[in-house]
Coordinates of N, CA and C in Angstrom, one line a residue:
X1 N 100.8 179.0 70.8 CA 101.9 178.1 71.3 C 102.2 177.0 70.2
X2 N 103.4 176.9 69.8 CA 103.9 175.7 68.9 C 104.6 174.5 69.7
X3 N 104.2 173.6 69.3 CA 104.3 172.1 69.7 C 105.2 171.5 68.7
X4 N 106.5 171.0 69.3 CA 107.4 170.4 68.4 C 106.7 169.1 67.6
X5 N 106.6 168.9 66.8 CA 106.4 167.2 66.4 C 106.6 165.7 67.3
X6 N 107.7 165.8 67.8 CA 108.2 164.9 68.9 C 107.2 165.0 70.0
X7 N 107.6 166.2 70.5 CA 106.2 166.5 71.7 C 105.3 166.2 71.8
X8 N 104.8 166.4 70.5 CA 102.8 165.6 69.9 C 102.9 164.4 69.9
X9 N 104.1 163.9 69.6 CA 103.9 162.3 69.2 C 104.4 161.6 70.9
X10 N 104.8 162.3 71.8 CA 105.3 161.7 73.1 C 104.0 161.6 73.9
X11 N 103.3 163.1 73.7 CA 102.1 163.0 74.4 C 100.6 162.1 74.0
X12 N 100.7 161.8 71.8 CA 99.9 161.0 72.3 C 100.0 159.7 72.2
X13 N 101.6 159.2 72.6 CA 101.9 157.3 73.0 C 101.4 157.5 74.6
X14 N 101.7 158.6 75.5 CA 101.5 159.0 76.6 C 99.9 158.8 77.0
X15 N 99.1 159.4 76.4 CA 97.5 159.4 76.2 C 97.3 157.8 75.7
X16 N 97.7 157.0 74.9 CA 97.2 155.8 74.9 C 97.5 154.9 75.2
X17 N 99.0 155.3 76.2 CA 99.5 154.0 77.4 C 98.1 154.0 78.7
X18 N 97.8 155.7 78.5 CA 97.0 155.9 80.2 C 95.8 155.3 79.4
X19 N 95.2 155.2 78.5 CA 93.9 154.4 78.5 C 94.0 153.5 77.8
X20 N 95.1 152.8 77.7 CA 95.3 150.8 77.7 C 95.0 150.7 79.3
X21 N 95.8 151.5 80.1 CA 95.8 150.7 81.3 C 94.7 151.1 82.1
X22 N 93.6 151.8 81.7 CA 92.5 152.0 82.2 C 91.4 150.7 81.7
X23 N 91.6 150.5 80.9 CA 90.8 149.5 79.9 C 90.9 148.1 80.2
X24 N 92.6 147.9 80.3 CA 92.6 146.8 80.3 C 93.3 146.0 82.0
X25 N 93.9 147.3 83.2 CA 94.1 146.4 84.0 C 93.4 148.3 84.9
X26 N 92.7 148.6 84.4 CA 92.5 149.9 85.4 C 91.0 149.5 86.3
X27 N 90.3 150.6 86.8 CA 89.1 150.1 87.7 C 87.9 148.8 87.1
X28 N 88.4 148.7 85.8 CA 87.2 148.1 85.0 C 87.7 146.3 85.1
X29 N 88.7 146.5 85.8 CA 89.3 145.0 86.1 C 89.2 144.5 87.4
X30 N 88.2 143.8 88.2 CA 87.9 143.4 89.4 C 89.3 142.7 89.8
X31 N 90.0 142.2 89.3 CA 91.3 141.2 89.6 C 92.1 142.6 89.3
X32 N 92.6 143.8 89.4 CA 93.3 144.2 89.5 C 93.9 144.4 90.9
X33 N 95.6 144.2 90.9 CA 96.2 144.3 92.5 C 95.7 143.0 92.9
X34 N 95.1 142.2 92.8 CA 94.6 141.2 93.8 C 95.8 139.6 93.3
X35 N 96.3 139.2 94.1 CA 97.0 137.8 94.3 C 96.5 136.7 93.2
X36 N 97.1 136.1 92.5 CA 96.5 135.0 91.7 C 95.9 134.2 92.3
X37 N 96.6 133.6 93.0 CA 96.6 132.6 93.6 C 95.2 132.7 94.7
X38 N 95.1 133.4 95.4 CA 94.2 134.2 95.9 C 92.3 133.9 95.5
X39 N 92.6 134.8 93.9 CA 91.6 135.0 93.4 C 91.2 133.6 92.6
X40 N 91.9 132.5 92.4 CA 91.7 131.2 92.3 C 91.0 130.4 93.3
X41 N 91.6 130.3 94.7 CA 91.0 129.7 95.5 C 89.6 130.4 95.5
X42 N 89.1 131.3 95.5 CA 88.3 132.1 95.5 C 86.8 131.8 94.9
X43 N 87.0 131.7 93.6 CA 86.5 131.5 92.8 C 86.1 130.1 92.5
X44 N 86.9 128.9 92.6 CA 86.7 127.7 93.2 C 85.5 127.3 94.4
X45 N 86.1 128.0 95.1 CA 84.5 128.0 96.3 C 83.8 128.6 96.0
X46 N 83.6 129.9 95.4 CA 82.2 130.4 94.9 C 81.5 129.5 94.1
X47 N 82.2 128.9 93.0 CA 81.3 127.7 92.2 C 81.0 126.6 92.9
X48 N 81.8 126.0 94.3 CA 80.9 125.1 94.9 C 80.3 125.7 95.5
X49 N 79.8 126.8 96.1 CA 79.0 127.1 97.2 C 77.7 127.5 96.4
X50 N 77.7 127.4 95.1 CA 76.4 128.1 94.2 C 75.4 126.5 94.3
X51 N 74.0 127.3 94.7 CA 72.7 126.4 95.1 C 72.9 125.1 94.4
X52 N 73.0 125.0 92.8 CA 72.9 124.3 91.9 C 73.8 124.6 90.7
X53 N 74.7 123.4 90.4 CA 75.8 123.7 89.1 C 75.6 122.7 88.1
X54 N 75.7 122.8 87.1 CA 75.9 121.7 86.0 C 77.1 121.7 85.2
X55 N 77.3 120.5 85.6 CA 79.1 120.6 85.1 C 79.2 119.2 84.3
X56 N 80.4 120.1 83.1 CA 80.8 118.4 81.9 C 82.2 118.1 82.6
X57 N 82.4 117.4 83.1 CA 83.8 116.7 83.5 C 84.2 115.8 82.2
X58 N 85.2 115.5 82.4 CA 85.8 114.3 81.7 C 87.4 113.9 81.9
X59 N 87.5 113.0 81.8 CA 88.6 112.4 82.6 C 89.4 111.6 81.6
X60 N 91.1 110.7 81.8 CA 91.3 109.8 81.5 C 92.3 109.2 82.9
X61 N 91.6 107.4 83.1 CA 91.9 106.8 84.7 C 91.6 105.3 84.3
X62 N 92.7 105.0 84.9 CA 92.8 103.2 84.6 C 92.3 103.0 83.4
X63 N 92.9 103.4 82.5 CA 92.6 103.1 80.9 C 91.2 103.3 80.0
X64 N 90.5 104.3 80.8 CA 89.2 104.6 80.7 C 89.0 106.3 80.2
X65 N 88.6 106.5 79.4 CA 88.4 108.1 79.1 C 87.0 108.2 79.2
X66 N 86.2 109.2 80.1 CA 84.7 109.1 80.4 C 84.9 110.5 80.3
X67 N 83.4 110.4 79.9 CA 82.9 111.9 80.2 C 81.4 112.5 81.0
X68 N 81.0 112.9 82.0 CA 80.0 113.0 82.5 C 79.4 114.5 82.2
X69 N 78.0 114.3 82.1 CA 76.8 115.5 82.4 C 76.4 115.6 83.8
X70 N 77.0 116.9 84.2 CA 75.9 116.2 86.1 C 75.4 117.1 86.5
X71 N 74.4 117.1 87.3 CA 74.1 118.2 87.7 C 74.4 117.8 89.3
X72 N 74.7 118.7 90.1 CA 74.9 119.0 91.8 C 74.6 119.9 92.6
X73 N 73.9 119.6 93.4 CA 73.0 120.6 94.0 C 74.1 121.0 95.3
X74 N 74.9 119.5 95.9 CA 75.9 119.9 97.2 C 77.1 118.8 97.0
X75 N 77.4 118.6 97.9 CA 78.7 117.8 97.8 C 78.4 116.1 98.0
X76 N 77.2 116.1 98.9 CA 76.7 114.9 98.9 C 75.7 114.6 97.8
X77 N 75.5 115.1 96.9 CA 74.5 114.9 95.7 C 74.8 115.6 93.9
X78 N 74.7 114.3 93.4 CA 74.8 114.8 92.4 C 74.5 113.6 91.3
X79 N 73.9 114.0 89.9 CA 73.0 113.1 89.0 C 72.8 113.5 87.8
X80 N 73.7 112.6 86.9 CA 73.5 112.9 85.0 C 74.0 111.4 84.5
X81 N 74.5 111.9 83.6 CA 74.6 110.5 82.6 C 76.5 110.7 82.2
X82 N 76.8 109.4 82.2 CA 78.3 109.2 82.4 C 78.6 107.9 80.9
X83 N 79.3 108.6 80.2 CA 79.9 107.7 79.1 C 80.9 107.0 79.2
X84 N 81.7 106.2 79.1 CA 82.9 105.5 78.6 C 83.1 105.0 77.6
X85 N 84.2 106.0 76.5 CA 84.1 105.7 75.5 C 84.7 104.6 75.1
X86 N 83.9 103.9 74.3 CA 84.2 102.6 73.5 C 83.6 101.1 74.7
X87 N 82.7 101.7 75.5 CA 82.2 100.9 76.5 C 80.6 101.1 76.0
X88 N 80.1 102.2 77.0 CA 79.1 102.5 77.1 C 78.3 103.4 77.8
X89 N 77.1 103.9 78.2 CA 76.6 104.7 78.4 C 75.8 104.6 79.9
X90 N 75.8 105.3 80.7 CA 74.6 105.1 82.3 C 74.3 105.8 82.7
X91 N 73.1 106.0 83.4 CA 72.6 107.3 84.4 C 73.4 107.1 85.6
X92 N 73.5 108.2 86.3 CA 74.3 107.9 87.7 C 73.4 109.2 88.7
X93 N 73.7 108.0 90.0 CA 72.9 109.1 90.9 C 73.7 108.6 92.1
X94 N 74.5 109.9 93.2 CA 74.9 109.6 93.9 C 74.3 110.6 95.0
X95 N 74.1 110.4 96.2 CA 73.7 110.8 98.0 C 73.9 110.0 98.6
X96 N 74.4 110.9 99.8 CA 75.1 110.4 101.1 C 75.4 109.1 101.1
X97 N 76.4 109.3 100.1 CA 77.5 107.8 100.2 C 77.0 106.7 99.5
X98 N 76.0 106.4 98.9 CA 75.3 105.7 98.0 C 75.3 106.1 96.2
X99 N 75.8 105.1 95.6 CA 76.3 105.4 94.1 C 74.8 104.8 93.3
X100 N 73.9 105.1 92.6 CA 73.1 104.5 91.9 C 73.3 104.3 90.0
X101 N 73.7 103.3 89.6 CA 73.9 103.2 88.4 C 72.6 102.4 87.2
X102 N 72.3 102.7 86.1 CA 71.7 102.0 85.6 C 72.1 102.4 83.6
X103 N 72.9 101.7 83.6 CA 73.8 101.4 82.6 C 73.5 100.3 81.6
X104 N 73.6 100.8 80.0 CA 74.0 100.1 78.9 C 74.5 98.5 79.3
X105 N 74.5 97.7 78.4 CA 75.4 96.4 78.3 C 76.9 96.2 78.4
X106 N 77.2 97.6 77.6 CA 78.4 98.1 77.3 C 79.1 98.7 78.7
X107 N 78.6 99.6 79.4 CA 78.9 100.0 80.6 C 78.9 99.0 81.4
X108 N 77.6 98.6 81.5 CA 78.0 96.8 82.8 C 79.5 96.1 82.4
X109 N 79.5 95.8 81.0 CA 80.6 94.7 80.8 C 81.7 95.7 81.3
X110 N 82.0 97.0 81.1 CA 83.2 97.5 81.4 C 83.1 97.7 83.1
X111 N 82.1 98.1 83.9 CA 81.8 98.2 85.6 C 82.6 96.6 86.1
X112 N 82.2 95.9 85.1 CA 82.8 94.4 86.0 C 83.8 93.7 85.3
X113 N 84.6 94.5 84.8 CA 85.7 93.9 83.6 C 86.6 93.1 84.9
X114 N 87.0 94.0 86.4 CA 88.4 93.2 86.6 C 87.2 91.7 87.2
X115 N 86.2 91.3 86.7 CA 86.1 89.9 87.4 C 86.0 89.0 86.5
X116 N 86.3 87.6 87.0 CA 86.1 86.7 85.3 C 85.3 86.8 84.4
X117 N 85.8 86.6 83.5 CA 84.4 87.3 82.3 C 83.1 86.1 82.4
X118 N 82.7 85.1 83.0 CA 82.0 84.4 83.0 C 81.4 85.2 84.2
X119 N 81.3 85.5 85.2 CA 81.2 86.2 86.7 C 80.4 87.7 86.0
X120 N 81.7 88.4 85.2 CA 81.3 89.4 85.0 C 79.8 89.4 83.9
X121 N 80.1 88.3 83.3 CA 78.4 88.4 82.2 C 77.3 88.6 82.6
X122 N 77.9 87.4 83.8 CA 76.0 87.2 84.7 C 76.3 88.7 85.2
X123 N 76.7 89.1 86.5 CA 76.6 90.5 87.1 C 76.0 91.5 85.9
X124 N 76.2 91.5 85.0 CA 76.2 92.9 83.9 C 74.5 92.3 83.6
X125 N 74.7 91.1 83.2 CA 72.7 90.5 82.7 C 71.7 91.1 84.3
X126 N 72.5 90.5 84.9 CA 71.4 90.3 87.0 C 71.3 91.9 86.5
X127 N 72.4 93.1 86.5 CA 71.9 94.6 86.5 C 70.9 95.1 85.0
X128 N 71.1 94.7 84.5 CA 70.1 95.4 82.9 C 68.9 96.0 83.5
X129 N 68.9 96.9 83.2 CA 67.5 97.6 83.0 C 67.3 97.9 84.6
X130 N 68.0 97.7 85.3 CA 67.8 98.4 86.9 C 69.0 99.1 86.9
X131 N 69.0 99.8 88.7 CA 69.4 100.7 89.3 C 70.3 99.4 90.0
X132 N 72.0 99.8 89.5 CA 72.8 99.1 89.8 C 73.3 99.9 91.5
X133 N 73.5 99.1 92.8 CA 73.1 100.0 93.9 C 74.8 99.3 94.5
X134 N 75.6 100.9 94.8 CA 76.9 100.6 95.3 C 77.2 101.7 96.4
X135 N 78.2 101.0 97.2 CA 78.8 101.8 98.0 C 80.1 103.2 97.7
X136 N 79.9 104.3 98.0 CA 80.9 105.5 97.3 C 82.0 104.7 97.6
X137 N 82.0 103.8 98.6 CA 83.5 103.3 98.8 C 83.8 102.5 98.2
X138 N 83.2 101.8 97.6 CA 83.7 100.7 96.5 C 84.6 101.2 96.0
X139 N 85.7 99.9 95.5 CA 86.8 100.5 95.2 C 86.7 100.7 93.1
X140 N 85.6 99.8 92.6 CA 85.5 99.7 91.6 C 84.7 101.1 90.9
X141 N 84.0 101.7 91.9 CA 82.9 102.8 91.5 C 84.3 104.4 91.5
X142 N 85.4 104.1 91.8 CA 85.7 105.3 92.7 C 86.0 106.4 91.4
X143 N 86.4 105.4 90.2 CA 86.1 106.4 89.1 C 85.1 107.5 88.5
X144 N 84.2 107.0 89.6 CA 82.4 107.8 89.4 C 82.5 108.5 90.5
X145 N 83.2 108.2 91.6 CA 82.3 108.9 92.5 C 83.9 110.4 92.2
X146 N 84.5 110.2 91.9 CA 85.5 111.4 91.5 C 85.2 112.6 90.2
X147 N 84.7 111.5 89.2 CA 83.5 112.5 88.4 C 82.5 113.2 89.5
X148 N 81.6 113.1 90.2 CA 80.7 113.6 91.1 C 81.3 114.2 92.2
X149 N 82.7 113.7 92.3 CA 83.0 115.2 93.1 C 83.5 116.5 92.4
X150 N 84.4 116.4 91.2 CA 84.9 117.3 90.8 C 83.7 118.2 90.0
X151 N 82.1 117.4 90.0 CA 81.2 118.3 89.7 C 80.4 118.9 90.7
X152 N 80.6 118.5 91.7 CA 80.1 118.8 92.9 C 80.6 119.7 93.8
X153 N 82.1 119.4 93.9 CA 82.9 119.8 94.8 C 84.2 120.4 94.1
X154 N 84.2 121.3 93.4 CA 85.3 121.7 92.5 C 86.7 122.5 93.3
X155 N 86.2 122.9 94.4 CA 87.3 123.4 95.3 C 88.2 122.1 95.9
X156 N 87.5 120.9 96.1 CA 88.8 119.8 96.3 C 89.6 119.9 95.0
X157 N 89.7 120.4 93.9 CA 90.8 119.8 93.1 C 91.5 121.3 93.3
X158 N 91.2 122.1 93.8 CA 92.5 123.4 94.2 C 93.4 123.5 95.2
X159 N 94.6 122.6 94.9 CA 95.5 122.3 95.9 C 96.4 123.9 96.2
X160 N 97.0 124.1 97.3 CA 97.7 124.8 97.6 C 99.1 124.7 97.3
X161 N 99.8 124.1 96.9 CA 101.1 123.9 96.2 C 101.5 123.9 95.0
X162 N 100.0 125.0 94.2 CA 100.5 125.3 92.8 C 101.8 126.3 92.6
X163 N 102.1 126.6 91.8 CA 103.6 127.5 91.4 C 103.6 128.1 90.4
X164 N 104.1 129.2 90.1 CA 103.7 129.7 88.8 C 103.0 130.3 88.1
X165 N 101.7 130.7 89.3 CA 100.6 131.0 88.6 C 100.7 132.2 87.9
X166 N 99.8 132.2 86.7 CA 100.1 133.8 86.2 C 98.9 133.8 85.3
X167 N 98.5 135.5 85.0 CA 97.4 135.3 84.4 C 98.1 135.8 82.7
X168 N 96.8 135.0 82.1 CA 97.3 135.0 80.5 C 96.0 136.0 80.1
X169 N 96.3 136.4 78.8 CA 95.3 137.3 78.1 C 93.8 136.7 78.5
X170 N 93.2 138.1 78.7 CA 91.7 137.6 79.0 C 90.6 136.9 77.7
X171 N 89.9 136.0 78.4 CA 88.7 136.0 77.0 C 87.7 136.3 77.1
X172 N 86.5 135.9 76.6 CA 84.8 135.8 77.0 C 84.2 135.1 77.0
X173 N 82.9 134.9 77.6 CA 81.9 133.8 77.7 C 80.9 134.5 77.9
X174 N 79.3 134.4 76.6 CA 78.4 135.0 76.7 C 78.8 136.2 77.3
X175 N 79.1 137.3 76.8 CA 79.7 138.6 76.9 C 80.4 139.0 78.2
X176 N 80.6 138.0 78.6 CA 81.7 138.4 79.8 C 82.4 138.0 79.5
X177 N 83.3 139.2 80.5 CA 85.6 138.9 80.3 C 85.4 137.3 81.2
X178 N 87.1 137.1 81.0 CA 87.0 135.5 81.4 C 88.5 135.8 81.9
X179 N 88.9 135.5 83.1 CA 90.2 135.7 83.4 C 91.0 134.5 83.0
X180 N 92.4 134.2 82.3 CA 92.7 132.5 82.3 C 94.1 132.9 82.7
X181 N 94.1 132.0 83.7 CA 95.5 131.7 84.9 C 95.9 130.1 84.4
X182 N 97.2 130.5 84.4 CA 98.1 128.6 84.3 C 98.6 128.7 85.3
X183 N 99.0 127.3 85.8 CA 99.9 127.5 86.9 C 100.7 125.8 87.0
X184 N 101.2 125.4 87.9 CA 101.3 123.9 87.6 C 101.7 123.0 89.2
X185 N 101.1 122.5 89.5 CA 101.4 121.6 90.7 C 102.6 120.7 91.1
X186 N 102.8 120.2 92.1 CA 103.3 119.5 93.0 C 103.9 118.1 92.1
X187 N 103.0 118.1 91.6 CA 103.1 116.8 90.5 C 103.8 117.2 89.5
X188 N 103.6 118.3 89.1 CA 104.2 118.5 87.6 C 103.3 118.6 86.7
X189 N 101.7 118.5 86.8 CA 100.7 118.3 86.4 C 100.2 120.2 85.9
X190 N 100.4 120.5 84.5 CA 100.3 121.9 83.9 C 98.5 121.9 83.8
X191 N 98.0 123.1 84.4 CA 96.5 123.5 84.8 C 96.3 124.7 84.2
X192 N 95.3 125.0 83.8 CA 94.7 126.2 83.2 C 93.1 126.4 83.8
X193 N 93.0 127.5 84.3 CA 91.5 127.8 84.8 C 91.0 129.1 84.2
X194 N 90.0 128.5 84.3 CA 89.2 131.1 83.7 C 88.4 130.3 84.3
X195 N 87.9 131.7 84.9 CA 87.6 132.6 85.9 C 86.8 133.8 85.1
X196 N 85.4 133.3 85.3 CA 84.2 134.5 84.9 C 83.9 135.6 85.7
X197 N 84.6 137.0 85.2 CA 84.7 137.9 86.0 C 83.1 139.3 86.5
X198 N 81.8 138.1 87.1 CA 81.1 138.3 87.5 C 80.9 139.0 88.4
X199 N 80.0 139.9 89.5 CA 80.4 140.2 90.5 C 80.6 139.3 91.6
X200 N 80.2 138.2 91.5 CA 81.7 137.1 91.9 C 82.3 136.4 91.3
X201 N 83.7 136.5 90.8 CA 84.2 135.8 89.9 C 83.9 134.6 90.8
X202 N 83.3 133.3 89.0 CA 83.6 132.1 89.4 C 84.6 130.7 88.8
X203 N 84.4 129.8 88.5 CA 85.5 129.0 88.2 C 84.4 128.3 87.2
X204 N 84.9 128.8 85.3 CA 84.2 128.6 84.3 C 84.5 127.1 83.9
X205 N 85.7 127.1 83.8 CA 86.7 126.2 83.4 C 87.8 125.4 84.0
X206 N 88.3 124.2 84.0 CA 89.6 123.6 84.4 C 89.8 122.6 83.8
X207 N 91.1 122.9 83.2 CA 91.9 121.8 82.5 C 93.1 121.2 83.4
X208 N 93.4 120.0 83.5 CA 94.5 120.0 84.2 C 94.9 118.6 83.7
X209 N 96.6 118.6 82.8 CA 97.1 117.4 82.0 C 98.3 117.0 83.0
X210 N 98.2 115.7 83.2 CA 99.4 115.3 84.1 C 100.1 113.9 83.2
X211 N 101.2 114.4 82.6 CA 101.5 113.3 81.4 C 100.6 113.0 80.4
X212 N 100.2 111.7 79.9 CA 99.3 110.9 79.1 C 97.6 111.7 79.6
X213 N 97.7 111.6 81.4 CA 96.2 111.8 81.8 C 95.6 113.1 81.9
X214 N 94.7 113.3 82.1 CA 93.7 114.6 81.8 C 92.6 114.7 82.7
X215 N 92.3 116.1 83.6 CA 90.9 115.9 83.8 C 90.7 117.4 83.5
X216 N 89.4 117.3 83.5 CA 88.8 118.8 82.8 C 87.5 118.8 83.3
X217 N 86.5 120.3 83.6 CA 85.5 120.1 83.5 C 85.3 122.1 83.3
X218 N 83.8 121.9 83.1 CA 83.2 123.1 82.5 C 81.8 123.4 83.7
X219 N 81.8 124.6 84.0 CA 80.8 124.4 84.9 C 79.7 125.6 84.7
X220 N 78.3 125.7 85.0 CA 77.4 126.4 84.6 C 76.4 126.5 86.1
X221 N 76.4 127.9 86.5 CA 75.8 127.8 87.5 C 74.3 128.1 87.2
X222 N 73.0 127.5 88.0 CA 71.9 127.6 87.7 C 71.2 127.8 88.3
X223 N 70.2 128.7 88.5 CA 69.2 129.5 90.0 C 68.3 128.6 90.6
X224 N 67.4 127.7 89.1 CA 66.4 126.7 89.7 C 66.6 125.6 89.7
X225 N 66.9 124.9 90.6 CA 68.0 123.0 89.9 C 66.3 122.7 89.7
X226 N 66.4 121.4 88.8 CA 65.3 120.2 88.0 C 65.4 119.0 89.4
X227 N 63.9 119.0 89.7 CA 63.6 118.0 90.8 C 64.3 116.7 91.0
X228 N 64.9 116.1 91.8 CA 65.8 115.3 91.8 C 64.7 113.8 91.4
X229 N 65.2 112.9 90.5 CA 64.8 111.7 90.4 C 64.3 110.6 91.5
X230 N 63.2 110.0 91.1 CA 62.8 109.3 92.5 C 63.6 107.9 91.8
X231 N 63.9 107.2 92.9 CA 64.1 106.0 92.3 C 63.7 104.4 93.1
X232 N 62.6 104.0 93.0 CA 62.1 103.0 93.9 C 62.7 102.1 94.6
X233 N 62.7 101.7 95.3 CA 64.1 100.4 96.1 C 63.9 99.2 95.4
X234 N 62.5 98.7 94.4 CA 62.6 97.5 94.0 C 63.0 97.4 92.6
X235 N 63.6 98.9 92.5 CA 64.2 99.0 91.0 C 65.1 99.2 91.2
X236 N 66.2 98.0 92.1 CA 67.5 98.7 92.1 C 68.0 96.9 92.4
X237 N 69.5 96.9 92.8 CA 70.1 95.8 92.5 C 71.7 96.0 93.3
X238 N 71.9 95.2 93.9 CA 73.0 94.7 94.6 C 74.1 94.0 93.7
X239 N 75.6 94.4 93.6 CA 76.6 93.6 92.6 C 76.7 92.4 93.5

């Protein structure tokens, strides 16, 4: 049997349309057919529902650009070290509604900037070298205690009035595919997430830029969390 030229060349663009789309959106694609939007919220709660996570946040809020290491075991708990750059450096430990800080010179002076700076000196000297002890409600902490949620509780920052979502070319992380979806909010605020396509996809990454501000974090889930710090009551300190 003779095969025109044309015919060979129809059949094999034909043969390597059917295995692009086996490869790249066929059974080997867990997010195939399945809702963006969907598989976003999804994955958001599988990374908070995981035993223990360690996540780099970083932010920019009231003229402050910080970056935290934290580790979080649940939504009420979570403990690393929190920078502000061009301030200074602190440990941070927060449960059930209680903020524990024990912070650089640099970080005190910036924790008590809005009070007069004679006020603020002493406060920043009275905390040195202790466990600076606040309420989550404080209105001055609430930049920390939003670091320790968004490492703790990463499904509060997945609003339901995103728009636009769409997924962009996949990447990898440690030899997994990485799904990365944009989408953009209510605000106007342009987001990017991937999504580690695990047998539960979870939520690797989030960027989200709203004008000038920024928050972002990176998250790593972990099977055995590190024993949580003891911290004595007479090593601590009231502002």
């Amino acid at each position: 049997m003779i095969v025109s030229r044309s015919r060979a060349v129809a059949a094999a663009v034909a043969g390597a349309a059917l295995l692009a789309g086996t490869t790249a959106c066929g059974p080997t694609d867990p997010l195939a057919g399945r809702d963006p939007a969907d598989v976003l919220r999804r994955a958001y709660e599988t990374t908070q529902r995981a035993h223990f996570k360690q996540g780099t946040v970083s932010m920019s809020t009231g003229g402050r650009d910080i970056r935290a290491e934290l580790g979080a075991a649940d939504p009420d708990f979570c403990e690393g070290s929190v920078t502000v750059y061009r301030a200074g450096t602190a440990q941070l430990r927060m449960e059930r509604g209680t903020l524990l800080l024990n912070g650089d010179s640099g970080f005190l002076k910036d924790h008590f900037r809005d009070r007069p700076e004679a006020e603020a000196e002493k406060a920043a000297e009275r905390a040195a070298g202790r466990w600076l002890k606040l309420s989550a409600t404080d209105r001055a902490a609430a930049h920390l205690v939003a670091l320790c949620t968004a490492g703790a509780a990463p499904a509060t920052a997945f609003s339901l009035d995103r728009t636009g979502i769409r997924r962009e070319p996949d990447t990898a992380f440690n030899g997994s595919d990485v799904a990365v979806f944009t989408s953009t909010d209510a605000n106007g605020s342009k987001i990017t997430d991937e999504v580690v396509l695990a047998d539960k996809p979870y939520l690797f990454k989030r960027n989200q830029q709203t004008g000038n501000a920024f928050d972002a974090a990176e998250y790593r889930i972990v099977h055995i969390p590190p024993l949580k710090t003891p911290v004595a009551p007479g090593d601590t300190v009231e502002p």
